Coordinates of C-alpha atoms and ligand atoms in Angstrom, one line a residue:
M198 CA 17.2 -19.8 7.6
P199 CA 17.6 -17.4 10.0
E200 CA 15.2 -16.9 12.3
T201 CA 12.1 -14.2 12.2
N202 CA 11.0 -12.3 15.1
I203 CA 7.3 -12.4 15.3
Y204 CA 6.2 -10.9 18.6
F205 CA 2.2 -11.0 20.0
E206 CA 0.3 -9.7 22.6
N207 CA 2.1 -11.1 25.9
N208 CA 5.3 -9.5 24.7
A209 CA 4.3 -5.7 24.7
N210 CA 3.3 -3.6 28.2
L211 CA 0.5 -0.7 27.7
E212 CA 2.6 0.6 31.1
K213 CA 5.5 2.2 28.6
L214 CA 3.4 4.9 27.4
K215 CA 1.7 5.9 30.0
D216 CA 2.3 9.8 30.1
K217 CA 2.8 9.9 26.5
K218 CA 1.4 12.4 24.2
I219 CA 0.6 10.3 20.8
V220 CA 0.5 12.6 17.3
I221 CA -0.8 11.3 14.7
I222 CA 0.3 13.7 11.7
G223 CA -2.9 13.2 9.0
Y224 CA -6.4 11.7 9.7
G225 CA -6.5 9.9 6.3
N226 CA -6.9 6.2 5.7
Q227 CA -4.3 4.6 8.2
G228 CA -4.6 8.0 10.4
R229 CA -8.4 8.0 11.2
A230 CA -8.4 4.2 11.8
Q231 CA -5.0 4.0 13.7
A232 CA -6.1 7.6 15.9
L233 CA -9.5 5.9 17.1
N234 CA -7.9 2.4 17.5
L235 CA -4.7 3.5 20.2
R236 CA -7.9 6.3 21.9
D237 CA -9.9 3.0 22.6
S238 CA -6.9 1.4 24.0
G239 CA -6.9 4.5 26.7
L240 CA -4.1 6.2 25.1
D241 CA -3.9 10.2 24.6
V242 CA -4.2 11.5 20.8
I243 CA -3.9 14.5 19.6
I244 CA -4.0 15.4 15.7
G245 CA -1.9 17.7 13.1
N246 CA -3.4 18.0 9.7
K247 CA -3.8 20.5 7.3
E248 CA -6.8 23.2 7.8
D249 CA -9.2 20.8 5.8
S250 CA -12.3 18.5 4.9
Y251 CA -9.8 15.9 7.3
K252 CA -9.2 17.8 10.0
E253 CA -13.3 18.5 10.4
K254 CA -13.7 15.1 11.0
A255 CA -11.4 14.6 13.6
M256 CA -12.7 17.3 15.1
K257 CA -16.0 15.3 14.7
D258 CA -14.7 12.4 15.8
G259 CA -13.9 14.2 19.3
F260 CA -10.4 14.9 18.8
E261 CA -8.2 17.6 19.5
T262 CA -6.2 18.6 16.4
F263 CA -3.7 21.0 15.5
N264 CA -1.8 22.3 12.5
I265 CA 1.3 20.7 12.2
S266 CA 3.7 22.3 13.5
E267 CA 1.8 23.2 16.8
A268 CA 1.2 19.0 17.1
V269 CA 5.0 17.9 16.9
K270 CA 5.8 20.3 19.3
R271 CA 2.9 18.8 21.8
A272 CA 4.8 14.8 21.1
D273 CA 6.3 12.4 22.6
I274 CA 5.6 10.1 20.2
V275 CA 4.3 11.0 16.2
F276 CA 3.0 8.9 14.2
L277 CA 3.7 9.9 10.3
L278 CA 0.0 9.0 8.2
T279 CA 0.5 11.4 5.3
P280 CA 1.4 10.4 1.7
D281 CA 4.7 9.0 1.4
E282 CA 5.3 11.1 -1.9
T283 CA 4.5 14.2 0.8
M284 CA 6.4 13.9 3.9
P285 CA 10.2 14.7 3.2
D286 CA 9.3 18.3 2.6
M287 CA 6.8 17.2 5.8
F288 CA 9.4 16.8 7.6
E289 CA 12.5 19.2 6.6
K290 CA 10.0 22.2 7.0
E291 CA 7.5 21.1 9.8
I292 CA 8.3 17.9 11.9
E293 CA 12.2 18.3 12.4
P294 CA 12.3 21.7 13.4
N295 CA 9.8 20.9 16.1
L296 CA 10.5 17.5 17.6
K297 CA 11.1 17.3 21.9
D298 CA 14.7 15.9 22.2
G299 CA 14.6 12.0 22.7
A300 CA 11.1 12.0 20.8
C301 CA 9.8 9.0 18.8
I302 CA 8.9 8.8 15.8
N303 CA 6.9 6.1 13.4
F304 CA 6.5 5.5 10.0
A305 CA 3.7 3.2 8.4
S306 CA 6.0 2.6 5.4
G307 CA 9.9 2.2 5.2
Y308 CA 9.8 4.2 1.9
N309 CA 11.4 7.2 2.8
I310 CA 13.7 6.1 5.6
A311 CA 15.1 2.6 3.3
F312 CA 15.4 4.8 0.4
N313 CA 17.1 8.8 2.0
L314 CA 15.0 10.4 1.1
I315 CA 14.2 11.1 5.3
N316 CA 17.1 11.5 7.1
P317 CA 16.5 11.9 10.4
P318 CA 18.1 13.8 13.2
D319 CA 20.3 11.6 15.8
N320 CA 18.5 12.4 18.7
I321 CA 15.6 10.9 18.3
D322 CA 13.9 6.9 18.1
V323 CA 12.6 5.5 14.9
I324 CA 10.6 3.0 14.8
M325 CA 8.2 1.3 11.9
I326 CA 4.6 -0.4 12.2
A327 CA 4.0 -1.2 8.5
P328 CA -0.3 -2.5 8.9
R329 CA -0.4 -5.2 5.8
M330 CA -4.1 -3.8 5.4
I331 CA -6.0 -1.2 4.6
G332 CA -7.4 1.5 7.1
V333 CA -10.8 0.3 6.7
G334 CA -9.7 -3.2 7.9
V335 CA -6.8 -1.8 11.0
R336 CA -10.3 -0.1 12.1
E337 CA -12.9 -3.1 11.5
N338 CA -10.0 -5.8 13.0
Y339 CA -9.6 -4.1 15.9
L340 CA -13.3 -3.3 17.0
N341 CA -13.7 -7.2 15.8
G342 CA -11.5 -8.3 17.8
E343 CA -9.3 -10.5 15.2
G344 CA -6.1 -7.7 14.7
F345 CA -3.9 -8.1 11.5
Y346 CA -0.9 -8.8 10.4
S347 CA 2.2 -5.6 10.3
F348 CA 6.0 -5.6 9.7
I349 CA 7.8 -4.1 12.5
G350 CA 11.1 -2.9 13.6
V351 CA 12.6 -0.3 15.6
H352 CA 15.3 1.5 13.1
Q353 CA 17.5 4.0 15.2
E354 CA 17.5 3.9 19.0
V355 CA 18.6 6.6 21.1
T356 CA 16.3 6.0 24.2
G357 CA 16.9 2.5 25.0
N358 CA 12.9 2.8 25.1
A359 CA 12.4 2.4 21.4
K360 CA 12.1 -1.7 20.8
E361 CA 9.5 -1.2 24.4
I362 CA 7.3 1.7 22.9
L363 CA 7.1 0.0 19.1
L364 CA 5.4 -2.9 20.6
A365 CA 3.6 -1.3 23.0
L366 CA 2.3 1.4 19.9
A367 CA 1.9 -2.4 18.6
K368 CA -0.7 -3.6 21.0
A369 CA -2.3 -0.3 21.3
L370 CA -3.5 -1.1 17.1
G371 CA -4.6 -3.9 18.0
T372 CA -2.0 -5.8 15.7
L373 CA -0.2 -8.0 17.9
K374 CA -3.5 -9.9 18.0
K375 CA -3.0 -11.7 15.0
G376 CA 1.1 -11.0 15.0
G377 CA 3.9 -8.4 14.3
V378 CA 6.9 -9.9 12.1
E379 CA 10.6 -8.2 12.8
I380 CA 12.1 -6.4 9.5
S381 CA 14.1 -3.5 8.8
M382 CA 12.4 -0.8 6.5
K383 CA 14.7 -1.5 3.8
Q384 CA 13.2 -4.9 3.7
E385 CA 9.5 -3.1 3.9
A386 CA 9.9 -1.2 1.4
I387 CA 11.1 -3.6 -1.2
L388 CA 8.7 -6.0 -0.5
D389 CA 5.9 -3.7 -0.6
L390 CA 7.3 -2.2 -4.0
F391 CA 8.3 -5.3 -5.4
N392 CA 4.3 -6.3 -4.8
E393 CA 3.7 -3.8 -6.9
Q394 CA 5.9 -3.5 -9.1
A395 CA 6.0 -7.4 -10.0
F396 CA 3.5 -9.4 -8.5
G397 CA 1.0 -7.2 -9.9
P398 CA 1.6 -6.1 -13.1
A399 CA 2.9 -9.9 -13.8
F400 CA -1.2 -11.1 -12.3
G401 CA -2.5 -8.1 -14.2
R402 CA -0.8 -9.5 -17.7
V403 CA -2.0 -13.4 -17.1
L404 CA -5.5 -12.0 -16.7
L405 CA -5.6 -10.0 -19.6
T406 CA -4.1 -12.5 -22.2
C407 CA -6.5 -15.3 -20.8
I408 CA -9.3 -12.7 -21.5
K409 CA -7.5 -12.1 -24.6
V410 CA -7.7 -15.4 -26.1
L411 CA -11.5 -16.8 -24.6
I412 CA -13.0 -13.6 -26.2
N413 CA -11.2 -14.0 -29.2
N414 CA -12.6 -17.7 -29.2
G415 CA -15.9 -16.4 -29.5
L416 CA -17.1 -16.6 -25.1
P417 CA -19.7 -13.2 -24.4
P418 CA -17.4 -11.2 -22.7
E419 CA -19.7 -10.6 -20.1
A420 CA -19.4 -14.7 -19.2
V421 CA -15.4 -13.9 -19.5
L422 CA -15.3 -10.9 -17.0
I423 CA -18.2 -12.7 -14.6
E424 CA -15.5 -16.0 -15.0
M425 CA -12.3 -14.1 -14.4
Y426 CA -12.5 -12.3 -12.2
M427 CA -16.1 -10.4 -11.6
S428 CA -17.4 -13.5 -10.0
N429 CA -15.6 -12.1 -6.5
E430 CA -14.2 -16.6 -6.9
M431 CA -10.7 -15.4 -7.0
S432 CA -10.7 -13.5 -3.7
Y433 CA -12.5 -15.9 -2.0
T434 CA -10.1 -18.2 -3.2
Y435 CA -6.9 -15.8 -2.1
Q436 CA -9.0 -15.9 2.0
K437 CA -8.4 -20.0 1.8
M438 CA -4.8 -19.2 0.5
A439 CA -5.0 -17.4 3.7
Q440 CA -6.4 -19.6 6.2
I441 CA -5.4 -22.9 5.0
G442 CA -2.5 -22.5 2.6
L443 CA -1.2 -21.9 -1.5
V444 CA -1.7 -25.7 -2.8
K445 CA -3.7 -27.2 0.3
Q446 CA -6.9 -24.9 -0.5
T447 CA -7.1 -27.2 -3.7
N448 CA -9.3 -29.4 -2.0
F449 CA -12.2 -27.0 -2.3
H450 CA -12.3 -27.3 -5.7
S451 CA -13.5 -30.3 -7.9
H452 CA -11.8 -33.3 -9.0
T453 CA -11.9 -31.8 -12.5
S454 CA -10.9 -28.5 -11.6
Q455 CA -8.0 -30.2 -9.2
Y456 CA -6.1 -32.7 -12.2
G457 CA -7.0 -29.9 -15.4
A458 CA -5.0 -27.4 -13.6
M459 CA -2.5 -29.8 -11.9
S460 CA -1.6 -31.9 -15.2
R461 CA -1.9 -29.0 -17.2
G462 CA -0.1 -26.7 -15.0
V463 CA 3.3 -28.4 -16.2
R464 CA 2.9 -25.4 -19.5
Y465 CA 3.3 -22.5 -17.7
R466 CA 5.9 -23.6 -15.3
K467 CA 8.9 -22.2 -17.2
L468 CA 7.7 -18.8 -18.3
P469 CA 10.6 -16.5 -18.0
L470 CA 9.2 -14.6 -15.0
E471 CA 12.3 -15.4 -12.9
E472 CA 14.4 -13.2 -14.6
K473 CA 11.9 -9.9 -14.7
M474 CA 10.9 -10.5 -11.1
Q475 CA 14.9 -10.3 -10.5
K476 CA 15.3 -7.0 -12.9
S477 CA 12.5 -5.4 -10.6
F478 CA 14.4 -6.8 -7.2
D479 CA 17.0 -5.4 -8.0
E480 CA 15.9 -2.1 -9.5
I481 CA 14.0 -1.3 -6.0
A482 CA 16.3 -2.6 -3.7
S483 CA 19.0 -0.5 -5.3
G484 CA 17.1 2.5 -4.9
K485 CA 16.8 3.0 -8.5
F486 CA 13.4 2.9 -9.0
A487 CA 12.3 5.5 -6.3
K488 CA 15.0 8.2 -7.6
E489 CA 13.4 8.1 -10.8
W490 CA 10.1 7.9 -9.0
S491 CA 11.4 11.4 -7.4
G492 CA 12.7 13.1 -10.5
K493 CA 9.8 15.4 -12.3
V494 CA 10.1 13.4 -15.3
S495 CA 8.5 10.2 -13.7
K496 CA 5.2 13.0 -12.7
L497 CA 5.4 13.7 -16.2
K498 CA 5.4 9.8 -17.4
F499 CA 3.4 8.8 -14.9
K500 CA 0.7 11.1 -16.3
I501 CA 0.8 10.0 -19.6
I502 CA 0.7 6.5 -18.5
K503 CA -2.0 6.4 -16.9
Y504 CA -3.4 7.9 -19.8
F505 CA -3.1 4.4 -22.2
A506 CA -3.7 2.5 -19.5
M507 CA -6.9 3.8 -18.9
K508 CA -7.6 3.7 -23.3
Q509 CA -6.8 0.4 -22.9
E510 CA -9.4 -1.8 -25.1
I511 CA -10.6 -3.5 -21.6
N512 CA -11.9 -0.6 -20.3
K513 CA -14.0 -0.4 -23.5
I514 CA -15.4 -4.3 -22.8
E515 CA -15.6 -3.5 -19.3
Q516 CA -18.1 -0.5 -19.7
E517 CA -20.0 -2.5 -22.4
V518 CA -20.1 -5.5 -19.9
R519 CA -21.0 -3.0 -16.7
K520 CA -24.5 -1.5 -18.7
N521 CA -25.3 -4.9 -19.9
L522 CA -24.9 -6.4 -16.3
K523 CA -26.9 -3.3 -14.8
L524 CA -24.3 -2.1 -13.3
K525 CA -22.9 1.1 -12.1
D526 CA -19.7 2.5 -14.3
F527 CA -17.4 4.4 -12.1
D528 CA -15.8 7.7 -14.1
V529 CA -12.5 7.2 -11.9
Y530 CA -10.4 9.2 -13.9
S531 CA -10.2 12.4 -15.9
A532 CA -7.4 12.8 -18.6
P533 CA -5.4 16.1 -18.0
E534 CA -6.3 18.7 -20.1
N535 CA -2.8 19.3 -21.7
I536 CA -2.0 15.6 -22.6
E537 CA -1.5 16.8 -26.7
E538 CA 1.0 19.1 -25.4
L539 CA 2.3 16.4 -22.7
L540 CA 2.9 14.0 -25.8
K541 CA 5.1 16.4 -27.8
K542 CA 7.5 16.6 -24.9
P543 CA 11.0 15.5 -26.0
D544 CA 11.2 14.0 -22.7
V545 CA 8.5 11.3 -22.8
K546 CA 8.4 11.3 -26.8
N547 CA 11.1 8.5 -26.7
E548 CA 9.5 6.7 -24.2
L549 CA 6.2 6.9 -25.5
K550 CA 6.0 4.3 -28.5
S551 CA 7.6 1.7 -25.9
I552 CA 4.3 2.5 -23.7
M553 CA 1.8 2.6 -26.4
D554 CA 3.1 -0.9 -27.5
S555 CA 2.8 -2.1 -24.1
F556 CA -0.8 -1.2 -23.7
E557 CA -2.0 -3.2 -26.4
F558 CA -4.6 -5.7 -25.8
Ligands
NDP799 P1 -4.1 9.0 2.7 O1 -3.9 9.5 1.4 O2 -5.2 8.8 2.9 O3 -3.6 10.6 4.0 C1 -4.4 11.2 3.3 C2 -4.1 12.6 5.1 O4 -2.4 13.2 4.5 C3 -4.6 13.0 5.3 O5 -4.7 13.6 6.4 C4 -4.3 15.1 4.0 O6 -5.0 15.8 4.8 C5 -3.1 14.1 4.2 N1 -2.1 15.0 3.6 C6 -1.7 15.2 2.5 N2 -1.3 15.2 1.6 C7 -0.4 16.4 2.8 C8 0.6 17.2 2.3 N3 1.2 17.3 1.2 N4 1.0 17.4 3.9 C9 0.1 17.7 4.7 N5 -0.7 16.8 5.2 C10 -1.5 16.1 4.0 O7 -2.4 8.2 3.5 P2 -2.1 6.6 3.6 O8 -3.1 7.0 5.0 O9 -2.7 6.0 2.9 O10 -1.1 6.5 4.1 C11 -0.5 7.1 5.2 C12 0.9 6.1 5.5 O11 0.5 4.9 5.9 C13 2.0 6.0 4.3 O12 3.1 5.9 4.6 C14 1.9 4.6 3.4 O13 2.3 3.9 2.8 C15 1.2 4.1 5.0 N6 0.2 2.9 5.2 C16 -1.1 2.8 4.4 C17 -1.6 1.7 3.6 C18 -3.1 1.9 3.0 O14 -3.8 0.9 3.5 N7 -3.4 3.3 2.7 C19 -1.5 0.3 4.0 C20 -0.7 0.0 5.1 C21 0.6 1.3 5.4 P3 -5.0 16.8 3.7 O15 -6.1 16.8 2.9 O16 -5.0 18.3 4.7 O17 -3.5 17.0 2.7

């Protein structure tokens, strides 16, 4: 196996950022957390954002704020922290025309570079610090001194300082307390999408199948959902996997549990998962998925898939269970008003049946 480069605090020097003006574009989940961490590490940080509540929040937090173009003009280092799908257009219109020669751009995700949706000019450094942590966690783990993992790397080196700048920024963000693992932007994008497109759906299907079998065999839905995920027991198991080891954490479970899981586990070893996962991997790595998602039809398909996902039987079961457990019901979805028209569109009609079939409980 090739050796992986992993960086810690002693590999970085904050002096490299002396007199550098850092601009955070997008004061959202990651933007706010990263801006606060960098400022608390003693760096010069300003914010670029559209006129809205995020900008007001940045001002309330005491940051100097500008519109995006004005902020970029002032920057030595630009953190692009708006949603990935907004970046290509914004980069073309507001970022690239205003960048200083020799500036450095930092991405928190490899997606746009990996799939050529942004092609940066050749007079700037391009780096990546992609936290494996939600924004709130980026801030919390900076404040409590624990740090968080990130995938980091230099994509384009022009000034000769990109690596040192990368490591200094990573240290200032607090991620090198835990570790920065060096990978390419393409590798980061593949990992991220593979987790979402292979692990997520496969795990979801396993969960739903278990729920179905248990309810069909007469177990009360309240008990089933608590057992399967509502108790939070599974998230503790996940924490223990990270702390102690994937298999070693089984020591925290009873002997009956360990014997049952290990002796019966063989039944599930030969599930035809690897072939399907390889297909997901190939689709992602070849750029096929990114191309599909950039197309107009996908936005339409997304609305329809989401509509059917929200109509799944499990949502009804869950609503009833939550009511009986006296829990709040979160209304997080409203169907598009024109959904009936959308369903008749020729572009999506052909795919409709397979989508509906796949959402059967
Ligand atoms: P958010 O959805 O929280 O970003 C919101 C910010 O982007 C707001 O400031 C918003 O301002 C601005 N914004 C939204 N649309 C536009 C637009 N069209 N033009 C200009 N500004 C816009 O993003 P995240 O923090 O979730 O993600 C930022 C980056 O971090 C992404 O690359 C993501 O992949 C990466 N990342 C995210 C993680 C997470 O847990 N969320 C984890 C690791 C990486 P306004 O309201 O004015 O539009």
